[in-house]
Amino acid sequence: MIRLDKFLSEAGVGTRSEVKKQIRAGLVTVNGRPVRAPEQKVSPERDTVCVRAEKITYTEFEYYLFHKPAGCVSATEDAGHRTVMDYLTDTARRDLFPVGRLDIDTEGLLLVTNDGALAHALLSPARHVSKTYYAKVSGNVSQADVNLFEKGVDIGEKAPTRPSVLEILREGEESEILLTIYEGKFHQVKRMFQAVGKEVVYLKRISMGPLRLPEDLPAGAYRPLTAEELAALKKHDRSEEIYE
Ligand code: URA
């Protein structure tokens, strides 16, 4: 059970103070009867809430797939930069947050939700959720690096990195690669290439667990997860993705 004003503001009807005014003005009914108390508790599953006779639907959890652009910080608040929430303009929810972090200059797939339990499960180090990155790397990425990454490299942590899968797309003075890692240490991809004497000059996350960054979703855009994506994510969250 949640307060009527919270129900309405989280359903996108208006800000908390706007919906309080509407409730006090008698515009809101619960199961057909006007309710003028914003603090009245309602059940999102059992009660029918209408504003000016229009039924309001409420979903407890929301899930968005966001294509983070460079320059955006993976946070909900920041004094100097644009945050994820500056881009998610069509949702009234104030409790959304990004699941995990990408560096300010990294682009790509970021899941944004208010489902804390799912986020926790996806970020759990024990779960080894896969993340695939596309990168441009200054320096000649070679089969030797593929072998080193497969074994694990020393990035200054207590243990070497977990085995990861490096695929070379183009080898040259500037190489293009795909790298799949099964953990998420701070600046991990950049530090892995540093460990083999190279520098990441462009980084984009293209997948996380079962989620793929859609090719038709431009940087800065977002969309709700599809029912299939959400089902895959929840199934994934319960499964043990053990790589070793
Ligand atoms: N690895 C990095 O170095 N940066 C990111 O943003 C993500 C993975």
Short mmCIF file of C-alpha atoms and ligand atoms in Angstrom, two decimals:
data_model
loop_
_atom_site.label_atom_id
_atom_site.label_comp_id
_atom_site.label_asym_id
_atom_site.label_seq_id
_atom_site.Cartn_x
_atom_site.Cartn_y
_atom_site.Cartn_z
CA MET A 1 0.00 0.00 0.00
CA ILE A 2 1.31 3.45 -0.87
CA ARG A 3 0.12 7.01 -0.34
CA LEU A 4 -2.28 8.31 -2.99
CA ASP A 5 -0.11 11.37 -3.75
CA LYS A 6 2.98 9.16 -4.21
CA PHE A 7 1.01 6.78 -6.44
CA LEU A 8 -0.12 9.66 -8.67
CA SER A 9 3.20 11.46 -8.89
CA GLU A 10 5.13 8.25 -9.64
CA ALA A 11 2.53 7.38 -12.28
CA GLY A 12 3.45 10.65 -13.99
CA VAL A 13 0.30 12.65 -13.21
CA GLY A 14 2.28 15.58 -11.80
CA THR A 15 4.65 16.67 -9.09
CA ARG A 16 3.82 15.77 -5.52
CA SER A 17 2.43 19.26 -4.82
CA GLU A 18 0.43 19.34 -8.08
CA VAL A 19 -1.24 16.01 -7.35
CA LYS A 20 -1.98 17.06 -3.76
CA LYS A 21 -3.91 20.04 -5.16
CA GLN A 22 -5.83 17.77 -7.55
CA ILE A 23 -6.68 15.39 -4.70
CA ARG A 24 -7.85 18.22 -2.44
CA ALA A 25 -9.93 19.64 -5.30
CA GLY A 26 -11.84 16.35 -5.47
CA LEU A 27 -10.60 15.38 -8.94
CA VAL A 28 -9.31 12.00 -7.80
CA THR A 29 -11.42 8.92 -7.15
CA VAL A 30 -10.44 5.60 -5.62
CA ASN A 31 -12.78 2.78 -6.63
CA GLY A 32 -15.30 5.35 -7.84
CA ARG A 33 -15.35 7.50 -4.70
CA PRO A 34 -13.68 10.91 -4.44
CA VAL A 35 -10.79 10.93 -1.96
CA ARG A 36 -9.53 14.28 -0.71
CA ALA A 37 -6.72 13.05 1.54
CA PRO A 38 -3.29 12.83 -0.17
CA GLU A 39 -2.08 10.51 2.61
CA GLN A 40 -4.81 7.93 1.96
CA LYS A 41 -3.19 4.54 1.27
CA VAL A 42 -4.03 2.71 -1.94
CA SER A 43 -3.08 -0.66 -3.33
CA PRO A 44 -1.60 -0.40 -6.85
CA GLU A 45 -2.79 -3.98 -7.54
CA ARG A 46 -6.32 -3.85 -6.15
CA ASP A 47 -7.56 -0.26 -6.26
CA THR A 48 -8.79 1.66 -9.31
CA VAL A 49 -7.53 5.23 -9.20
CA CYS A 50 -8.90 7.83 -11.61
CA VAL A 51 -8.10 11.50 -12.19
CA ARG A 52 -10.95 13.37 -13.89
CA ALA A 53 -12.49 9.93 -14.56
CA GLU A 54 -9.38 8.69 -16.39
CA LYS A 55 -7.87 5.50 -15.04
CA ILE A 56 -4.24 5.82 -13.94
CA THR A 57 -1.89 2.89 -14.27
CA TYR A 58 1.02 2.54 -11.92
CA THR A 59 4.02 0.29 -12.33
CA GLU A 60 6.24 -0.34 -9.38
CA PHE A 61 9.41 -0.84 -11.39
CA GLU A 62 10.56 0.78 -14.58
CA TYR A 63 13.42 -0.38 -16.78
CA TYR A 64 15.10 1.65 -19.50
CA LEU A 65 17.84 0.90 -21.94
CA PHE A 66 19.87 4.09 -22.31
CA HIS A 67 22.53 4.82 -24.92
CA LYS A 68 24.87 6.91 -22.82
CA PRO A 69 26.66 9.59 -24.81
CA ALA A 70 30.18 10.80 -23.98
CA GLY A 71 30.10 13.70 -21.51
CA CYS A 72 27.25 12.25 -19.46
CA VAL A 73 28.06 10.97 -15.96
CA SER A 74 26.62 7.63 -14.76
CA ALA A 75 24.93 9.22 -11.78
CA THR A 76 21.65 10.86 -10.94
CA GLU A 77 23.22 14.10 -9.67
CA ASP A 78 26.37 15.99 -10.55
CA ALA A 79 27.25 19.63 -10.13
CA GLY A 80 29.15 20.11 -13.37
CA HIS A 81 27.97 17.59 -15.97
CA ARG A 82 24.85 16.24 -17.56
CA THR A 83 23.63 13.14 -15.77
CA VAL A 84 21.58 10.15 -16.89
CA MET A 85 18.47 11.79 -15.44
CA ASP A 86 18.92 14.84 -17.68
CA TYR A 87 18.28 12.52 -20.63
CA LEU A 88 15.35 10.51 -19.22
CA THR A 89 12.92 13.33 -19.63
CA ASP A 90 9.69 11.40 -20.24
CA THR A 91 9.51 9.60 -16.94
CA ALA A 92 8.11 11.06 -13.75
CA ARG A 93 10.03 8.69 -11.52
CA ARG A 94 12.55 10.25 -9.23
CA ASP A 95 13.95 6.96 -7.90
CA LEU A 96 15.65 5.72 -11.07
CA PHE A 97 19.38 5.06 -11.11
CA PRO A 98 21.92 3.58 -13.53
CA VAL A 99 22.95 -0.02 -12.93
CA GLY A 100 26.72 0.22 -12.70
CA ARG A 101 28.96 2.89 -14.11
CA LEU A 102 30.57 3.89 -17.35
CA ASP A 103 33.35 6.49 -17.43
CA ILE A 104 32.33 9.98 -18.52
CA ASP A 105 33.98 9.48 -21.93
CA THR A 106 32.57 5.95 -22.45
CA GLU A 107 29.45 5.55 -24.56
CA GLY A 108 26.94 2.78 -24.81
CA LEU A 109 24.51 0.57 -23.04
CA LEU A 110 23.39 1.53 -19.56
CA LEU A 111 20.42 -0.04 -17.82
CA VAL A 112 18.42 2.47 -15.77
CA THR A 113 15.83 1.24 -13.30
CA ASN A 114 14.39 1.67 -9.82
CA ASP A 115 14.51 -2.10 -9.19
CA GLY A 116 17.20 -2.25 -6.51
CA ALA A 117 17.11 -6.04 -6.12
CA LEU A 118 17.66 -6.66 -9.82
CA ALA A 119 20.46 -4.07 -9.95
CA HIS A 120 22.13 -5.64 -6.94
CA ALA A 121 22.00 -9.10 -8.51
CA LEU A 122 23.40 -7.87 -11.83
CA LEU A 123 26.26 -6.04 -10.15
CA SER A 124 27.14 -8.83 -7.73
CA PRO A 125 30.77 -9.88 -8.34
CA ALA A 126 29.76 -13.50 -7.73
CA ARG A 127 27.36 -13.39 -10.66
CA HIS A 128 29.98 -12.66 -13.37
CA VAL A 129 27.55 -10.91 -15.69
CA SER A 130 29.23 -10.47 -19.06
CA LYS A 131 29.87 -7.04 -20.56
CA THR A 132 31.09 -6.57 -24.09
CA TYR A 133 32.89 -3.44 -25.21
CA TYR A 134 33.89 -2.14 -28.61
CA ALA A 135 37.11 -0.13 -28.44
CA LYS A 136 39.59 1.71 -30.56
CA VAL A 137 43.02 1.13 -29.15
CA SER A 138 46.19 3.04 -29.91
CA GLY A 139 48.78 0.39 -30.68
CA ASN A 140 48.95 -2.94 -32.40
CA VAL A 141 46.63 -5.36 -30.64
CA SER A 142 47.83 -8.87 -31.44
CA GLN A 143 47.21 -12.54 -30.76
CA ALA A 144 49.67 -12.22 -27.85
CA ASP A 145 47.19 -9.83 -26.17
CA VAL A 146 44.33 -12.24 -26.87
CA ASN A 147 46.30 -14.93 -25.03
CA LEU A 148 47.23 -12.63 -22.14
CA PHE A 149 43.62 -11.46 -21.68
CA GLU A 150 42.45 -15.07 -21.82
CA LYS A 151 44.78 -15.89 -18.91
CA GLY A 152 44.19 -12.68 -16.93
CA VAL A 153 46.38 -9.58 -16.57
CA ASP A 154 47.71 -7.65 -13.59
CA ILE A 155 45.94 -4.31 -13.33
CA GLY A 156 47.19 -3.59 -9.81
CA GLU A 157 44.37 -5.34 -7.98
CA LYS A 158 44.85 -8.17 -5.48
CA ALA A 159 44.19 -10.75 -8.18
CA PRO A 160 44.67 -10.70 -11.95
CA THR A 161 41.63 -10.02 -14.10
CA ARG A 162 39.29 -12.93 -14.77
CA PRO A 163 39.68 -14.65 -18.12
CA SER A 164 38.24 -12.39 -20.80
CA VAL A 165 37.58 -12.77 -24.50
CA LEU A 166 39.38 -10.41 -26.85
CA GLU A 167 38.46 -10.35 -30.51
CA ILE A 168 40.53 -8.29 -32.92
CA LEU A 169 38.40 -6.59 -35.57
CA ARG A 170 41.22 -4.58 -37.16
CA GLU A 171 44.89 -4.69 -36.33
CA GLY A 172 47.07 -1.66 -37.04
CA GLU A 173 48.62 1.44 -35.51
CA GLU A 174 45.13 1.99 -34.17
CA SER A 175 43.32 -1.29 -33.61
CA GLU A 176 39.62 -2.04 -33.24
CA ILE A 177 38.55 -4.75 -30.87
CA LEU A 178 35.69 -6.36 -29.00
CA LEU A 179 36.39 -7.32 -25.39
CA THR A 180 34.06 -9.33 -23.16
CA ILE A 181 34.76 -9.17 -19.44
CA TYR A 182 32.99 -10.92 -16.58
CA GLU A 183 33.61 -8.41 -13.82
CA GLY A 184 33.55 -4.64 -13.53
CA LYS A 185 36.57 -3.11 -11.86
CA PHE A 186 37.06 0.66 -12.00
CA HIS A 187 38.31 1.67 -15.50
CA GLN A 188 38.78 -2.03 -16.16
CA VAL A 189 39.05 -2.05 -19.96
CA LYS A 190 41.39 0.94 -20.04
CA ARG A 191 43.57 -0.57 -17.32
CA MET A 192 43.73 -3.94 -19.09
CA PHE A 193 45.09 -2.33 -22.24
CA GLN A 194 47.47 -0.19 -20.18
CA ALA A 195 48.76 -3.43 -18.65
CA VAL A 196 49.80 -4.58 -22.14
CA GLY A 197 51.27 -1.19 -23.10
CA LYS A 198 48.36 0.20 -25.13
CA GLU A 199 45.81 2.95 -24.77
CA VAL A 200 42.05 2.90 -25.25
CA VAL A 201 41.11 5.97 -27.25
CA TYR A 202 37.39 5.21 -27.73
CA LEU A 203 35.18 2.92 -25.68
CA LYS A 204 31.57 1.84 -26.10
CA ARG A 205 29.64 -0.85 -24.22
CA ILE A 206 27.54 -2.86 -26.61
CA SER A 207 26.09 -5.53 -24.32
CA MET A 208 25.49 -6.46 -20.72
CA GLY A 209 24.24 -9.95 -19.87
CA PRO A 210 21.39 -10.64 -22.29
CA LEU A 211 20.92 -6.96 -23.25
CA ARG A 212 22.31 -5.61 -26.54
CA LEU A 213 22.61 -1.96 -27.50
CA PRO A 214 20.14 -1.55 -30.38
CA GLU A 215 21.78 -0.20 -33.54
CA ASP A 216 18.90 2.18 -34.11
CA LEU A 217 19.11 3.81 -30.67
CA PRO A 218 21.23 6.96 -31.07
CA ALA A 219 23.57 8.23 -28.35
CA GLY A 220 21.53 10.19 -25.78
CA ALA A 221 18.32 8.26 -26.55
CA TYR A 222 16.57 5.67 -24.41
CA ARG A 223 13.59 3.36 -24.53
CA PRO A 224 11.80 1.05 -22.09
CA LEU A 225 13.05 -2.54 -22.10
CA THR A 226 10.84 -4.81 -24.18
CA ALA A 227 8.96 -7.60 -22.38
CA GLU A 228 11.41 -10.09 -23.92
CA GLU A 229 14.46 -8.16 -22.72
CA LEU A 230 13.05 -7.87 -19.23
CA ALA A 231 12.19 -11.58 -19.08
CA ALA A 232 15.72 -12.45 -20.29
CA LEU A 233 17.25 -10.16 -17.70
CA LYS A 234 15.20 -11.60 -14.85
CA LYS A 235 16.00 -15.14 -15.92
CA HIS A 236 19.64 -14.17 -16.18
CA ASP A 237 19.53 -12.60 -12.75
CA ARG A 238 18.46 -15.91 -11.22
CA SER A 239 20.94 -18.01 -13.15
CA GLU A 240 24.54 -18.43 -12.15
CA GLU A 241 26.74 -17.26 -14.98
CA ILE A 242 29.86 -19.14 -14.04
CA TYR A 243 32.65 -18.69 -16.49
CA GLU A 244 35.61 -20.48 -14.94
N1 URA B 1 36.09 -0.06 -18.57
C1 URA B 1 36.59 1.21 -18.60
O1 URA B 1 37.79 1.41 -18.59
N2 URA B 1 35.70 2.21 -18.64
C2 URA B 1 34.36 2.04 -18.67
O2 URA B 1 33.62 3.01 -18.73
C3 URA B 1 33.87 0.72 -18.65
C4 URA B 1 34.76 -0.31 -18.60
#
